[in-house]
Short mmCIF file of C-alpha atoms and ligand atoms in Angstrom, two decimals:
data_model
loop_
_atom_site.label_atom_id
_atom_site.label_comp_id
_atom_site.label_asym_id
_atom_site.label_seq_id
_atom_site.Cartn_x
_atom_site.Cartn_y
_atom_site.Cartn_z
CA UNK A 192 -82.57 90.89 23.22
CA UNK A 193 -80.97 89.85 26.50
CA UNK A 194 -77.93 88.28 24.85
CA UNK A 195 -76.96 91.55 23.16
CA UNK A 196 -78.45 94.28 25.31
CA UNK A 197 -77.45 97.95 25.33
CA UNK A 198 -73.84 96.93 25.87
CA UNK A 199 -73.80 94.73 22.79
CA UNK A 200 -75.53 97.41 20.75
CA UNK A 201 -72.90 99.90 21.85
CA UNK A 202 -70.24 97.40 20.92
CA UNK A 203 -71.68 97.12 17.40
CA UNK A 204 -71.83 100.89 17.12
CA UNK A 205 -68.15 101.09 18.01
CA UNK A 206 -67.25 98.38 15.47
CA UNK A 207 -65.73 98.71 12.03
CA UNK A 208 -66.54 96.17 9.35
CA UNK A 209 -65.03 95.91 5.89
CA UNK A 210 -67.23 94.42 3.17
CA UNK A 211 -65.28 93.40 0.07
CA UNK A 212 -67.73 93.25 -2.82
CA UNK A 213 -71.07 95.07 -3.14
CA UNK A 214 -72.68 92.44 -5.35
CA UNK A 215 -74.88 89.43 -4.61
CA UNK A 216 -73.16 88.41 -1.36
CA UNK A 217 -72.24 91.94 -0.32
CA UNK A 218 -75.81 93.24 -0.64
CA UNK A 219 -77.37 91.29 2.25
CA UNK A 220 -74.19 91.71 4.28
CA UNK A 221 -74.36 95.49 3.88
CA UNK A 222 -78.10 95.54 4.59
CA UNK A 223 -77.90 93.53 7.79
CA UNK A 224 -74.73 95.05 9.18
CA UNK A 225 -76.23 98.50 8.62
CA UNK A 226 -79.54 97.44 10.14
CA UNK A 227 -77.70 95.89 13.09
CA UNK A 228 -76.06 99.24 13.77
CA UNK A 229 -72.43 98.42 13.02
CA UNK A 230 -70.99 101.91 13.39
CA UNK A 231 -68.65 101.99 10.46
CA UNK A 232 -68.98 100.13 7.19
CA UNK A 233 -66.24 100.22 4.61
CA UNK A 234 -67.39 99.01 1.20
CA UNK A 235 -64.99 98.08 -1.59
CA UNK A 236 -66.07 97.42 -5.17
CA UNK A 237 -64.84 98.60 -8.57
CA UNK A 238 -67.91 97.74 -10.60
CA UNK A 239 -70.94 99.64 -11.86
CA UNK A 240 -74.54 98.45 -11.54
CA UNK A 241 -75.93 96.54 -14.51
CA UNK A 242 -79.57 95.67 -15.00
CA UNK A 243 -78.73 91.94 -14.97
CA UNK A 244 -77.38 92.37 -11.40
CA UNK A 245 -80.74 93.31 -9.97
CA UNK A 246 -82.13 89.77 -9.55
CA UNK A 247 -79.67 89.25 -6.68
CA UNK A 248 -77.88 92.50 -5.78
CA UNK A 249 -80.55 93.97 -3.58
CA UNK A 250 -78.87 97.18 -2.45
CA UNK A 251 -79.03 98.43 -6.03
CA UNK A 252 -82.19 99.53 -7.83
CA UNK A 253 -83.21 100.12 -11.42
CA UNK A 254 -82.40 103.82 -11.17
CA UNK A 255 -78.83 102.89 -10.16
CA UNK A 256 -77.97 101.18 -13.45
CA UNK A 257 -74.69 102.65 -14.64
CA UNK A 258 -73.84 104.02 -11.20
CA UNK A 259 -70.80 102.76 -9.26
CA UNK A 260 -71.92 100.02 -6.87
CA UNK A 261 -70.15 101.64 -3.93
CA UNK A 262 -72.27 104.77 -4.50
CA UNK A 263 -75.62 103.03 -4.62
CA UNK A 264 -74.66 100.77 -1.69
CA UNK A 265 -73.65 103.82 0.32
CA UNK A 266 -76.93 105.56 -0.52
CA UNK A 267 -78.83 102.45 0.58
CA UNK A 268 -77.10 102.50 3.96
CA UNK A 269 -77.74 106.24 4.39
CA UNK A 270 -81.45 105.66 3.76
CA UNK A 271 -81.65 102.71 6.13
CA UNK A 272 -79.52 104.01 8.97
CA UNK A 273 -78.08 107.54 8.66
CA UNK A 274 -76.04 107.04 11.86
CA UNK A 275 -73.68 104.66 10.08
CA UNK A 276 -70.37 106.04 8.93
CA UNK A 277 -69.80 104.67 5.43
CA UNK A 278 -66.41 104.68 3.75
CA UNK A 279 -66.17 103.56 0.13
CA UNK A 280 -63.30 102.54 -2.11
CA UNK A 281 -64.13 102.23 -5.78
CA UNK A 282 -61.40 99.73 -6.57
CA UNK A 283 -60.53 96.07 -6.34
CA UNK A 284 -58.52 94.97 -3.33
CA UNK A 285 -55.02 94.30 -4.63
CA UNK A 286 -51.65 93.39 -3.19
CA UNK A 287 -50.70 97.05 -3.68
CA UNK A 288 -53.63 98.62 -1.80
CA UNK A 289 -54.63 95.96 0.75
CA UNK A 290 -52.46 97.51 3.47
CA UNK A 291 -54.27 100.82 2.97
CA UNK A 292 -57.75 99.26 3.13
CA UNK A 293 -57.85 96.43 5.71
CA UNK A 294 -56.09 97.75 8.85
CA UNK A 295 -58.40 99.38 11.39
CA UNK A 296 -61.29 96.97 10.82
CA UNK A 297 -62.57 94.51 13.40
CA UNK A 298 -63.91 92.06 10.84
CA UNK A 299 -63.68 91.55 7.10
CA UNK A 300 -66.55 90.04 5.15
CA UNK A 301 -65.24 88.42 1.99
CA UNK A 302 -68.09 88.88 -0.46
CA UNK A 303 -65.79 88.82 -3.48
CA UNK A 304 -66.27 86.66 -6.53
CA UNK A 305 -62.76 85.56 -7.43
CA UNK A 306 -59.90 83.47 -6.12
CA UNK A 307 -57.07 86.03 -6.16
CA UNK A 308 -59.09 88.31 -3.85
CA UNK A 309 -59.99 85.43 -1.51
CA UNK A 310 -56.40 84.32 -1.13
CA UNK A 311 -55.14 87.88 -0.80
CA UNK A 312 -57.65 88.66 1.97
CA UNK A 313 -56.94 85.36 3.70
CA UNK A 314 -53.20 85.92 3.67
CA UNK A 315 -53.12 89.58 4.59
CA UNK A 316 -55.84 89.37 7.25
CA UNK A 317 -54.27 86.33 8.89
CA UNK A 318 -50.88 88.00 9.12
CA UNK A 319 -52.62 91.11 10.55
CA UNK A 320 -54.84 89.12 12.92
CA UNK A 321 -58.14 90.26 11.39
CA UNK A 322 -60.98 87.70 11.24
CA UNK A 323 -62.87 86.97 7.99
CA UNK A 324 -66.43 85.83 7.38
CA UNK A 325 -66.01 84.00 4.09
CA UNK A 326 -68.71 83.05 1.61
CA UNK A 327 -68.79 81.81 -1.97
CA UNK A 328 -71.48 80.71 -4.39
CA UNK A 329 -71.77 78.64 -7.53
CA UNK A 330 -75.01 78.08 -9.45
CA UNK A 331 -77.26 76.56 -6.75
CA UNK A 332 -74.64 75.98 -4.07
CA UNK A 333 -72.91 78.05 -1.45
CA UNK A 334 -70.25 77.70 1.19
CA UNK A 335 -69.48 79.65 4.33
CA UNK A 336 -66.65 79.47 6.81
CA UNK A 337 -65.03 81.78 9.34
CA UNK A 338 -61.31 82.39 9.48
CA UNK A 339 -59.86 83.64 12.74
CA UNK A 340 -56.31 83.80 14.13
CA UNK A 341 -55.54 80.48 15.85
CA UNK A 342 -57.92 78.55 13.62
CA UNK A 343 -57.24 77.12 10.18
CA UNK A 344 -57.09 79.54 7.26
CA UNK A 345 -58.49 79.42 3.74
CA UNK A 346 -55.26 77.93 2.43
CA UNK A 347 -55.53 75.11 4.98
CA UNK A 348 -58.92 74.34 3.44
CA UNK A 349 -58.01 74.93 -0.20
CA UNK A 350 -54.20 74.97 -0.54
CA UNK A 351 -54.30 75.95 -4.20
CA UNK A 352 -56.62 78.04 -6.31
CA UNK A 353 -57.83 76.60 -9.58
CA UNK A 354 -55.81 77.74 -12.58
CA UNK A 355 -57.22 80.93 -14.12
CA UNK A 356 -59.76 80.08 -16.79
CA UNK A 357 -60.58 76.62 -15.43
CA UNK A 358 -63.45 77.80 -13.23
CA UNK A 359 -66.27 79.87 -14.70
CA UNK A 360 -67.32 82.98 -12.79
CA UNK A 361 -70.87 83.93 -11.79
CA UNK A 362 -71.35 86.12 -14.83
CA UNK A 363 -70.54 83.19 -17.08
CA UNK A 364 -72.54 80.49 -15.27
CA UNK A 365 -75.38 82.39 -13.66
CA UNK A 366 -76.52 81.96 -10.10
CA UNK A 367 -79.94 81.43 -8.58
CA UNK A 368 -80.89 84.97 -7.50
CA UNK A 369 -81.93 84.08 -3.95
CA UNK A 370 -78.81 82.01 -3.27
CA UNK A 371 -76.39 84.86 -2.46
CA UNK A 372 -79.09 86.28 -0.19
CA UNK A 373 -79.00 83.13 1.93
CA UNK A 374 -75.22 82.84 1.92
CA UNK A 375 -74.67 86.57 2.55
CA UNK A 376 -77.05 86.46 5.50
CA UNK A 377 -75.00 83.61 6.98
CA UNK A 378 -71.83 85.69 6.54
CA UNK A 379 -73.52 88.69 8.19
CA UNK A 380 -74.54 86.44 11.08
CA UNK A 381 -70.97 85.30 11.53
CA UNK A 382 -69.69 88.88 11.32
CA UNK A 383 -72.10 90.10 14.00
CA UNK A 384 -71.15 87.15 16.24
CA UNK A 385 -67.48 87.97 15.82
CA UNK A 386 -68.10 91.63 16.65
CA UNK A 387 -70.10 90.67 19.74
CA UNK A 388 -67.67 87.88 20.63
CA UNK A 389 -70.74 85.68 20.98
CA UNK A 390 -71.68 82.13 20.07
CA UNK A 391 -69.69 79.52 18.25
CA UNK A 392 -68.36 80.79 14.92
CA UNK A 393 -67.75 78.54 11.90
CA UNK A 394 -64.06 78.16 12.70
CA UNK A 395 -62.57 74.95 11.32
CA UNK A 396 -65.96 74.12 9.84
CA UNK A 397 -67.11 74.53 6.25
CA UNK A 398 -70.86 74.98 5.91
CA UNK A 399 -72.08 73.74 2.56
CA UNK A 400 -75.53 74.77 1.32
CA UNK A 401 -77.35 73.13 -1.58
CA UNK A 402 -80.38 75.20 -2.53
CA UNK A 403 -81.82 72.55 -4.86
CA UNK A 404 -81.80 69.82 -2.21
CA UNK A 405 -82.33 72.39 0.54
CA UNK A 406 -79.61 70.83 2.65
CA UNK A 407 -76.99 72.31 4.93
CA UNK A 408 -73.97 70.16 5.73
CA UNK A 409 -70.98 71.01 7.87
CA UNK A 410 -67.55 69.49 7.30
CA UNK A 411 -64.71 69.97 9.78
CA UNK A 412 -61.23 70.95 8.60
CA UNK A 413 -58.01 71.55 10.44
CA UNK A 414 -55.04 73.82 10.46
CA UNK A 415 -52.27 72.52 8.23
CA UNK A 416 -48.96 72.75 10.13
CA UNK A 417 -47.26 73.22 6.75
CA UNK A 418 -49.61 76.00 5.62
CA UNK A 419 -47.49 78.86 4.26
CA UNK A 420 -49.74 81.45 5.91
CA UNK A 421 -50.73 80.00 9.29
CA UNK A 422 -48.44 76.97 9.64
CA UNK A 423 -45.52 76.50 12.00
CA UNK A 424 -43.06 78.09 9.59
CA UNK A 425 -45.27 80.68 7.95
CA UNK A 426 -44.25 83.73 5.95
CA UNK A 427 -44.15 87.14 7.63
CA UNK A 428 -45.55 89.15 4.74
CA UNK A 429 -47.36 88.76 1.44
CA UNK A 430 -44.52 90.37 -0.47
CA UNK A 431 -43.35 87.17 -2.14
CA UNK A 432 -46.82 85.86 -3.00
CA UNK A 433 -48.29 86.01 -6.48
CA UNK A 434 -52.04 86.69 -6.66
CA UNK A 435 -52.69 86.54 -10.35
CA UNK A 436 -51.60 83.04 -11.24
CA UNK A 437 -53.45 80.59 -9.01
CA UNK A 438 -52.34 82.55 -5.93
CA UNK A 439 -49.06 80.73 -5.52
CA UNK A 440 -46.76 81.05 -2.54
CA UNK A 441 -43.19 81.24 -3.80
CA UNK A 442 -41.45 78.74 -6.01
CA UNK A 443 -40.36 76.55 -3.10
ZN1 ZN B 121 -53.52 78.08 6.81
#
């Protein structure tokens, strides 16, 4: 492809991508970043494969049931493209370990399934200057946006997380199996564009996908000058931020 060429392929090979979550969103992300030849993939997940995952988590197979997801995801990548250097962390990303996991990556793909992780990645990556390809799903709907230094961040879009327990997770509500495939592929597309420094990423734009209506809508959003993470008077570190209770930023 002229727009990528040997130079772009080399650039991908020299790139390091971090995929947080090896589930429904992470599966297509891992598949396509590996297929694209992104030289190093770091995969973070603390879960083991369950049979009920298999309708949407396509890097895992029936024989992997009971196996840590990072192991079966890593084996998938090795089968597809043995040239890729895979690093795995069988853990959740937390405030305590985020500084050991994120630095050194050119892009982070947030394929997590919970608000504390989203806010933690948003905050830490923004302060470190690392871009994020964000995606989230709910039942038959998905959303994608791209968070880069200089553009608005996730807190500009959604200043506060819902209170714990007020929003059901995927396991509780179910999700159309194909849906994370579509949304994860969009995230992978954004990640590859960021690595190639090509095209027009979804910065300051929220892409909303409704699988039932088969509609894609894009809504613009802007940086909030009062955002605690990217605003004019933002914090310098995540030390004072709580990530268990609605991801609050300080009492003031
Ligand atoms: Zn912000």
